[in-house]
Short mmCIF file of C-alpha atoms and ligand atoms in Angstrom, two decimals:
data_model
loop_
_atom_site.label_atom_id
_atom_site.label_comp_id
_atom_site.label_asym_id
_atom_site.label_seq_id
_atom_site.Cartn_x
_atom_site.Cartn_y
_atom_site.Cartn_z
CA UNK A 1 12.87 -10.63 -11.40
CA UNK A 2 9.14 -10.35 -10.83
CA UNK A 3 8.35 -13.78 -12.20
CA UNK A 4 4.92 -14.85 -11.10
CA UNK A 5 5.44 -17.23 -8.24
CA UNK A 6 2.67 -18.86 -6.30
CA UNK A 7 4.09 -20.16 -3.08
CA UNK A 8 2.05 -22.04 -0.51
CA UNK A 9 1.85 -20.18 2.77
CA UNK A 10 4.22 -21.34 5.51
CA UNK A 11 2.56 -23.97 7.67
CA UNK A 12 3.11 -22.26 11.00
CA UNK A 13 1.74 -18.82 10.01
CA UNK A 14 -1.04 -18.83 12.64
CA UNK A 15 1.58 -18.93 15.38
CA UNK A 16 2.08 -15.20 14.77
CA UNK A 17 -1.55 -14.21 15.08
CA UNK A 18 -1.51 -12.90 18.60
CA UNK A 19 1.66 -10.91 17.95
CA UNK A 20 0.12 -9.18 14.95
CA UNK A 21 -2.98 -8.41 17.00
CA UNK A 22 -0.76 -6.91 19.69
CA UNK A 23 0.88 -4.65 17.08
CA UNK A 24 -2.59 -3.58 15.90
CA UNK A 25 -3.79 -2.85 19.43
CA UNK A 26 -0.70 -0.82 20.29
CA UNK A 27 -1.49 1.55 17.41
CA UNK A 28 -5.17 2.24 18.22
CA UNK A 29 -5.76 5.70 19.67
CA UNK A 30 -6.96 5.85 23.26
CA UNK A 31 -10.45 7.18 24.04
CA UNK A 32 -8.97 10.32 25.63
CA UNK A 33 -7.55 11.27 22.25
CA UNK A 34 -11.00 11.11 20.66
CA UNK A 35 -12.31 13.33 23.44
CA UNK A 36 -9.55 15.88 22.85
CA UNK A 37 -10.20 15.87 19.10
CA UNK A 38 -13.89 16.58 19.75
CA UNK A 39 -12.93 19.42 22.11
CA UNK A 40 -10.74 21.05 19.48
CA UNK A 41 -13.40 20.63 16.81
CA UNK A 42 -15.93 22.37 19.08
CA UNK A 43 -13.54 25.30 19.59
CA UNK A 44 -13.04 25.58 15.83
CA UNK A 45 -16.78 25.36 15.14
CA UNK A 46 -17.51 28.28 17.47
CA UNK A 47 -14.84 30.46 15.88
CA UNK A 48 -16.03 29.66 12.37
CA UNK A 49 -19.73 30.20 13.20
CA UNK A 50 -19.01 33.74 14.41
CA UNK A 51 -17.67 34.73 11.00
CA UNK A 52 -19.70 32.41 8.74
CA UNK A 53 -22.97 31.27 10.40
CA UNK A 54 -23.87 29.01 7.46
CA UNK A 55 -20.53 27.27 7.15
CA UNK A 56 -19.92 23.78 8.52
CA UNK A 57 -16.88 21.80 9.59
CA UNK A 58 -16.39 18.13 8.71
CA UNK A 59 -13.69 15.72 9.79
CA UNK A 60 -12.07 13.57 7.13
CA UNK A 61 -9.00 11.37 6.76
CA UNK A 62 -7.54 9.23 9.51
CA UNK A 63 -9.31 10.99 12.38
CA UNK A 64 -12.67 10.00 10.90
CA UNK A 65 -12.19 6.90 8.72
CA UNK A 66 -11.24 4.63 11.68
CA UNK A 67 -7.80 3.95 10.21
CA UNK A 68 -5.98 6.57 12.30
CA UNK A 69 -3.11 5.74 14.64
CA UNK A 70 -2.78 7.37 17.99
CA UNK A 71 -1.34 10.91 17.83
CA UNK A 72 -2.42 11.50 14.26
CA UNK A 73 -3.32 14.94 13.00
CA UNK A 74 -6.84 16.25 12.63
CA UNK A 75 -7.98 16.76 9.02
CA UNK A 76 -10.86 19.23 8.83
CA UNK A 77 -12.87 20.47 5.88
CA UNK A 78 -14.66 23.83 5.96
CA UNK A 79 -17.78 23.65 3.81
CA UNK A 80 -18.77 27.15 2.75
CA UNK A 81 -20.58 29.00 -0.01
CA UNK A 82 -17.71 30.74 -1.80
CA UNK A 83 -19.66 33.43 -3.65
CA UNK A 84 -17.09 35.52 -5.50
CA UNK A 85 -14.25 34.59 -3.17
CA UNK A 86 -11.34 32.38 -4.05
CA UNK A 87 -10.55 29.46 -1.75
CA UNK A 88 -7.26 31.14 -0.91
CA UNK A 89 -9.10 34.26 0.33
CA UNK A 90 -11.22 32.11 2.65
CA UNK A 91 -8.06 30.40 3.86
CA UNK A 92 -6.47 33.77 4.68
CA UNK A 93 -9.57 35.00 6.49
CA UNK A 94 -9.80 31.72 8.44
CA UNK A 95 -6.15 31.97 9.47
CA UNK A 96 -6.88 35.48 10.67
CA UNK A 97 -9.79 34.37 12.84
CA UNK A 98 -7.86 31.46 14.36
CA UNK A 99 -4.74 33.53 14.98
CA UNK A 100 -6.68 35.94 17.17
CA UNK A 101 -7.72 33.02 19.41
CA UNK A 102 -5.36 30.98 21.55
CA UNK A 103 -4.16 28.70 18.80
CA UNK A 104 -0.48 28.42 17.93
CA UNK A 105 1.54 28.28 14.73
CA UNK A 106 -1.38 29.29 12.55
CA UNK A 107 -0.17 29.23 8.95
CA UNK A 108 -2.11 29.87 5.76
CA UNK A 109 -0.75 27.92 2.80
CA UNK A 110 -2.62 29.63 -0.02
CA UNK A 111 -0.44 28.49 -2.88
CA UNK A 112 -0.45 24.77 -2.14
CA UNK A 113 -2.29 22.48 -4.58
CA UNK A 114 -4.98 22.31 -1.88
CA UNK A 115 -5.04 25.65 0.01
CA UNK A 116 -5.02 24.91 3.73
CA UNK A 117 -4.64 26.44 7.19
CA UNK A 118 -2.29 24.60 9.54
CA UNK A 119 -2.37 25.07 13.28
CA UNK A 120 -1.47 23.56 16.62
CA UNK A 121 -3.74 23.66 19.67
CA UNK A 122 -1.62 24.15 22.81
CA UNK A 123 -4.44 22.89 25.07
CA UNK A 124 -4.74 19.45 23.49
CA UNK A 125 -1.39 19.32 21.65
CA UNK A 126 -3.21 18.34 18.47
CA UNK A 127 -2.05 19.56 15.04
CA UNK A 128 -4.72 20.28 12.54
CA UNK A 129 -5.11 21.02 8.80
CA UNK A 130 -8.21 22.84 7.59
CA UNK A 131 -9.03 22.85 3.89
CA UNK A 132 -11.98 24.38 2.07
CA UNK A 133 -14.81 22.54 0.28
CA UNK A 134 -13.02 19.23 -0.14
CA UNK A 135 -16.28 17.29 0.17
CA UNK A 136 -15.13 14.35 -1.94
CA UNK A 137 -12.61 13.59 0.79
CA UNK A 138 -15.41 13.75 3.38
CA UNK A 139 -17.47 11.27 1.37
CA UNK A 140 -14.61 8.83 0.66
CA UNK A 141 -13.79 8.99 4.38
CA UNK A 142 -17.30 7.72 5.09
CA UNK A 143 -16.86 4.92 2.53
CA UNK A 144 -13.69 3.71 4.28
CA UNK A 145 -15.39 4.00 7.67
CA UNK A 146 -18.34 1.92 6.47
CA UNK A 147 -16.07 -0.78 5.01
CA UNK A 148 -14.25 -0.99 8.34
CA UNK A 149 -17.53 -1.74 10.13
CA UNK A 150 -18.12 -4.91 8.07
CA UNK A 151 -15.22 -7.08 9.22
CA UNK A 152 -12.61 -6.28 11.90
CA UNK A 153 -9.89 -7.85 9.78
CA UNK A 154 -9.90 -4.84 7.44
CA UNK A 155 -8.91 -2.48 10.23
CA UNK A 156 -6.34 -4.94 11.57
CA UNK A 157 -4.78 -5.53 8.16
CA UNK A 158 -4.76 -1.83 7.20
CA UNK A 159 -3.14 -0.80 10.51
CA UNK A 160 -0.39 -3.38 10.00
CA UNK A 161 0.13 -2.37 6.36
CA UNK A 162 0.22 1.36 7.25
CA UNK A 163 2.62 0.69 10.11
CA UNK A 164 4.86 -1.31 7.76
CA UNK A 165 4.70 1.44 5.10
CA UNK A 166 5.59 4.18 7.61
CA UNK A 167 8.42 2.10 9.12
CA UNK A 168 9.88 1.33 5.70
CA UNK A 169 9.56 4.87 4.29
CA UNK A 170 7.07 3.96 1.55
CA UNK A 171 4.20 6.18 2.78
CA UNK A 172 5.60 9.45 1.33
CA UNK A 173 3.72 10.77 -1.70
CA UNK A 174 6.27 13.55 -2.20
CA UNK A 175 8.91 10.83 -2.66
CA UNK A 176 6.82 8.89 -5.14
CA UNK A 177 5.42 6.27 -2.79
CA UNK A 178 1.80 5.77 -1.78
CA UNK A 179 -0.61 7.65 0.51
CA UNK A 180 -2.29 5.97 3.48
CA UNK A 181 -5.54 6.36 1.56
CA UNK A 182 -4.10 4.28 -1.29
CA UNK A 183 -2.90 1.55 1.09
CA UNK A 184 -6.34 1.28 2.71
CA UNK A 185 -7.95 0.94 -0.74
CA UNK A 186 -5.42 -1.80 -1.57
CA UNK A 187 -6.49 -3.63 1.61
CA UNK A 188 -10.20 -3.28 0.79
CA UNK A 189 -9.62 -4.54 -2.73
CA UNK A 190 -7.60 -7.46 -1.41
CA UNK A 191 -10.34 -8.51 1.05
CA UNK A 192 -12.98 -8.21 -1.71
CA UNK A 193 -10.91 -10.72 -3.70
CA UNK A 194 -10.60 -13.45 -1.03
CA UNK A 195 -12.67 -16.59 -1.60
CA UNK A 196 -15.03 -16.63 0.17
CA UNK A 197 -14.98 -12.82 0.07
CA UNK A 198 -14.28 -11.04 3.36
CA UNK A 199 -15.70 -7.73 2.08
CA UNK A 200 -18.52 -7.07 -0.42
CA UNK A 201 -18.44 -4.35 -3.07
CA UNK A 202 -20.66 -1.66 -1.56
CA UNK A 203 -20.82 0.39 -4.76
CA UNK A 204 -22.26 -2.60 -6.66
CA UNK A 205 -25.13 -3.08 -4.22
CA UNK A 206 -28.45 -1.26 -3.91
CA UNK A 207 -27.96 2.40 -3.13
CA UNK A 208 -28.86 3.65 0.32
CA UNK A 209 -26.52 6.65 0.35
CA UNK A 210 -26.23 9.21 -2.39
CA UNK A 211 -24.37 12.52 -2.74
CA UNK A 212 -23.55 14.55 -5.79
CA UNK A 213 -20.25 16.27 -4.99
CA UNK A 214 -18.64 18.59 -7.53
CA UNK A 215 -20.58 16.73 -10.25
CA UNK A 216 -19.28 13.37 -9.12
CA UNK A 217 -22.03 10.91 -8.18
CA UNK A 218 -21.15 9.15 -4.95
CA UNK A 219 -23.52 6.27 -4.35
CA UNK A 220 -23.32 3.04 -2.40
CA UNK A 221 -24.95 0.73 0.14
CA UNK A 222 -24.13 2.18 3.55
CA UNK A 223 -26.42 0.14 5.84
CA UNK A 224 -23.62 -2.31 6.53
CA UNK A 225 -25.06 -3.35 9.90
CA UNK A 226 -27.68 -5.23 7.83
CA UNK A 227 -24.98 -7.41 6.25
CA UNK A 228 -24.60 -9.55 9.38
CA UNK A 229 -21.28 -11.31 9.66
CA UNK A 230 -20.49 -10.93 5.99
CA UNK A 231 -16.96 -12.30 6.07
CA UNK A 232 -17.52 -15.07 8.59
CA UNK A 233 -17.61 -17.85 5.98
CA UNK A 234 -13.95 -17.05 5.45
CA UNK A 235 -11.95 -18.01 8.53
CA UNK A 236 -8.54 -16.72 7.43
CA UNK A 237 -6.48 -15.37 10.32
CA UNK A 238 -4.90 -11.93 10.36
CA UNK A 239 -1.40 -13.43 10.12
CA UNK A 240 -2.45 -15.39 7.06
CA UNK A 241 -3.99 -12.28 5.48
CA UNK A 242 -0.85 -10.21 6.08
CA UNK A 243 1.15 -12.99 4.42
CA UNK A 244 -1.29 -13.16 1.48
CA UNK A 245 -1.45 -9.36 1.06
CA UNK A 246 2.31 -9.05 0.60
CA UNK A 247 2.45 -12.21 -1.48
CA UNK A 248 -0.18 -10.70 -3.77
CA UNK A 249 1.67 -7.38 -4.26
CA UNK A 250 5.07 -9.08 -4.57
CA UNK A 251 4.24 -11.90 -6.96
CA UNK A 252 0.64 -11.98 -8.14
CA UNK A 253 -0.51 -8.49 -9.11
CA UNK A 254 -0.05 -7.80 -12.81
CA UNK A 255 1.54 -4.34 -12.79
CA UNK A 256 1.71 -4.18 -16.58
CA UNK A 257 -2.00 -4.56 -17.24
CA UNK A 258 -4.17 -4.32 -14.14
CA UNK A 259 -5.95 -1.57 -12.22
CA UNK A 260 -7.19 -2.15 -8.67
CA UNK A 261 -10.83 -1.04 -8.43
CA UNK A 262 -12.72 -1.02 -5.14
CA UNK A 263 -15.66 0.54 -7.02
CA UNK A 264 -16.22 -2.60 -9.11
CA UNK A 265 -14.88 -5.08 -6.54
CA UNK A 266 -12.41 -6.41 -9.05
CA UNK A 267 -9.50 -5.47 -11.29
CA UNK A 268 -9.92 -3.56 -14.54
CA UNK A 269 -7.51 -3.50 -17.44
CA UNK A 270 -5.40 -0.38 -17.96
CA UNK A 271 -6.63 -0.40 -21.56
CA UNK A 272 -10.26 0.17 -20.62
CA UNK A 273 -9.19 3.17 -18.52
CA UNK A 274 -6.74 4.42 -21.13
CA UNK A 275 -4.02 4.29 -18.52
CA UNK A 276 -1.51 2.55 -20.76
CA UNK A 277 0.94 5.36 -21.23
CA UNK A 278 2.32 8.33 -19.40
CA UNK A 279 0.10 11.41 -19.64
CA UNK A 280 1.66 14.50 -18.12
CA UNK A 281 2.97 13.41 -14.77
CA UNK A 282 0.69 10.36 -14.50
CA UNK A 283 2.81 7.32 -15.26
CA UNK A 284 0.37 4.61 -14.18
CA UNK A 285 3.09 2.19 -13.03
CA UNK A 286 0.86 0.91 -10.22
CA UNK A 287 -2.82 1.66 -10.75
CA UNK A 288 -5.35 2.20 -7.97
CA UNK A 289 -8.63 3.75 -9.08
CA UNK A 290 -10.25 6.25 -6.72
CA UNK A 291 -13.69 4.82 -5.84
CA UNK A 292 -15.52 8.07 -6.74
CA UNK A 293 -13.18 10.21 -8.84
CA UNK A 294 -12.65 7.37 -11.27
CA UNK A 295 -10.24 9.34 -13.45
CA UNK A 296 -7.89 9.56 -10.45
CA UNK A 297 -5.14 6.97 -10.27
CA UNK A 298 -3.81 7.05 -6.70
CA UNK A 299 -0.64 5.47 -8.03
CA UNK A 300 0.03 8.51 -10.22
CA UNK A 301 2.69 9.78 -7.80
CA UNK A 302 4.79 6.66 -8.40
CA UNK A 303 7.68 7.11 -10.84
CA UNK A 304 10.12 4.72 -12.47
CA UNK A 305 12.49 4.91 -9.53
CA UNK A 306 9.95 4.66 -6.71
CA UNK A 307 8.10 1.74 -8.35
CA UNK A 308 11.28 -0.29 -7.88
CA UNK A 309 11.56 0.77 -4.26
CA UNK A 310 7.92 -0.18 -3.68
CA UNK A 311 8.12 -3.55 -5.39
CA UNK A 312 11.33 -4.42 -3.58
CA UNK A 313 9.63 -3.56 -0.31
CA UNK A 314 6.65 -5.78 -1.17
CA UNK A 315 9.08 -8.61 -1.98
CA UNK A 316 11.04 -8.07 1.22
CA UNK A 317 7.79 -8.18 3.23
CA UNK A 318 6.61 -11.31 1.40
CA UNK A 319 9.93 -13.07 2.09
CA UNK A 320 9.80 -12.13 5.75
CA UNK A 321 6.23 -13.39 6.08
CA UNK A 322 7.28 -16.65 4.42
CA UNK A 323 10.60 -17.40 6.13
CA UNK A 324 11.53 -15.07 8.98
CA UNK A 325 11.51 -16.62 12.47
CA UNK A 326 10.20 -13.36 13.93
CA UNK A 327 8.13 -11.63 11.22
CA UNK A 328 6.27 -9.32 13.63
CA UNK A 329 9.53 -7.60 14.47
CA UNK A 330 11.51 -7.85 11.22
CA UNK A 331 8.65 -6.61 9.06
CA UNK A 332 8.70 -3.23 10.83
CA UNK A 333 12.47 -2.71 11.03
CA UNK A 334 13.27 0.90 10.13
CA UNK A 335 14.87 1.18 6.70
N1 LIG B 401 -7.44 11.84 0.03
C1 LIG B 401 -8.03 11.84 -1.22
N2 LIG B 401 -7.27 11.61 -2.32
C2 LIG B 401 -5.94 11.37 -2.20
C3 LIG B 401 -5.33 11.36 -0.95
C4 LIG B 401 -6.12 11.60 0.16
O1 LIG B 401 -9.24 12.04 -1.32
N3 LIG B 401 -5.21 11.15 -3.30
C5 LIG B 401 -8.29 12.13 1.20
C6 LIG B 401 -8.98 10.91 1.77
O2 LIG B 401 -10.24 11.30 2.26
C7 LIG B 401 -8.09 10.52 2.91
C8 LIG B 401 -7.60 11.87 3.39
O3 LIG B 401 -7.50 12.68 2.23
O4 LIG B 401 -8.81 9.80 3.90
C9 LIG B 401 -6.28 11.84 4.12
O5 LIG B 401 -5.33 11.18 3.31
P1 LIG B 401 -4.06 10.45 3.88
O6 LIG B 401 -3.21 11.42 4.62
O7 LIG B 401 -3.50 9.63 2.79
O8 LIG B 401 -4.69 9.41 4.89
P2 LIG B 401 -4.86 9.39 6.43
O9 LIG B 401 -5.99 8.40 6.62
O10 LIG B 401 -5.10 10.75 7.00
O11 LIG B 401 -3.54 8.70 6.94
P3 LIG B 401 -2.40 9.07 7.99
O12 LIG B 401 -2.72 8.25 9.20
O13 LIG B 401 -1.14 8.60 7.34
O14 LIG B 401 -2.45 10.54 8.22
MG1 LIG B 402 -3.76 12.36 7.49
#
């Protein structure tokens, strides 16, 4: 198994283009959803300002990175000067404030790895998670958003990959498979690697955006509108890219030695990162470097059982893209 195998793409792949685009379009949230999200955010901002006039709310995750499906939850970050308080105390106080308003199912999870308040807004029907001072997530959300503005094929590919991962049950970090965030980074990396490249490496260009967040320097070129049609020299269709993405993860990626790195626009060796052996719970069986927290391997949740599940799913997807008469349907069959 897992012998490197370079197959030529099936000749008729472009026949499936319009079907893949239809799948993409069916997943995009409607404008009314955006409006409702804004409404809820405004309600939350007013409640927070009453208690903490200097605090601010930021959106992050799929509601702000442009990779969100319709009906996805709202991820909110409360940025606040903690003083002598613990995050969990702020979370309790926040839950208190929200409870007294019209919001439903307000729950404070103070003992989670990331303390958070969960709630549901009965007016808009939107569920929402509010965490405290998770500004790295806010900044990496902007990075993903800016990449998506460069070439539409990133958003198309990432939607299809996320839809596949959710359909096949491999988007569950608590079961040892990958987060949506990891899948989007895999897509960015993949499009950086095409020849000609479809995406540049924004962190290797001149810096127009800089934030120091929790002593992590976050710097990159964010004026992407100045890049023109960066990817236009590469005319690969979305169907071809979906084929190539799964082909890459099924047969071409070197799991034993390589680390995917959006930050450098290339792959790094596990040796240079010292990710060659298990340390604590980090097994490094599939390595995806966080673009800013470079000591974070987003594949750290993957264990020796789930790596097999993942790789078998990549192989299944690659086979379907190569041979199936109806890949747009078969690819997303529930597991
Ligand atoms: N995040 C992170 N580090 C991780 C996982 C997530 O910083 N290891 C942050 C990222 O900012 C990401 C956000 O948390 O955008 C939400 O993560 P996730 O739920 O994986 O992605 P969503 O885009 O919200 O996807 P979904 O549509 O599945 O909710
Ligand atoms: Mg989310």
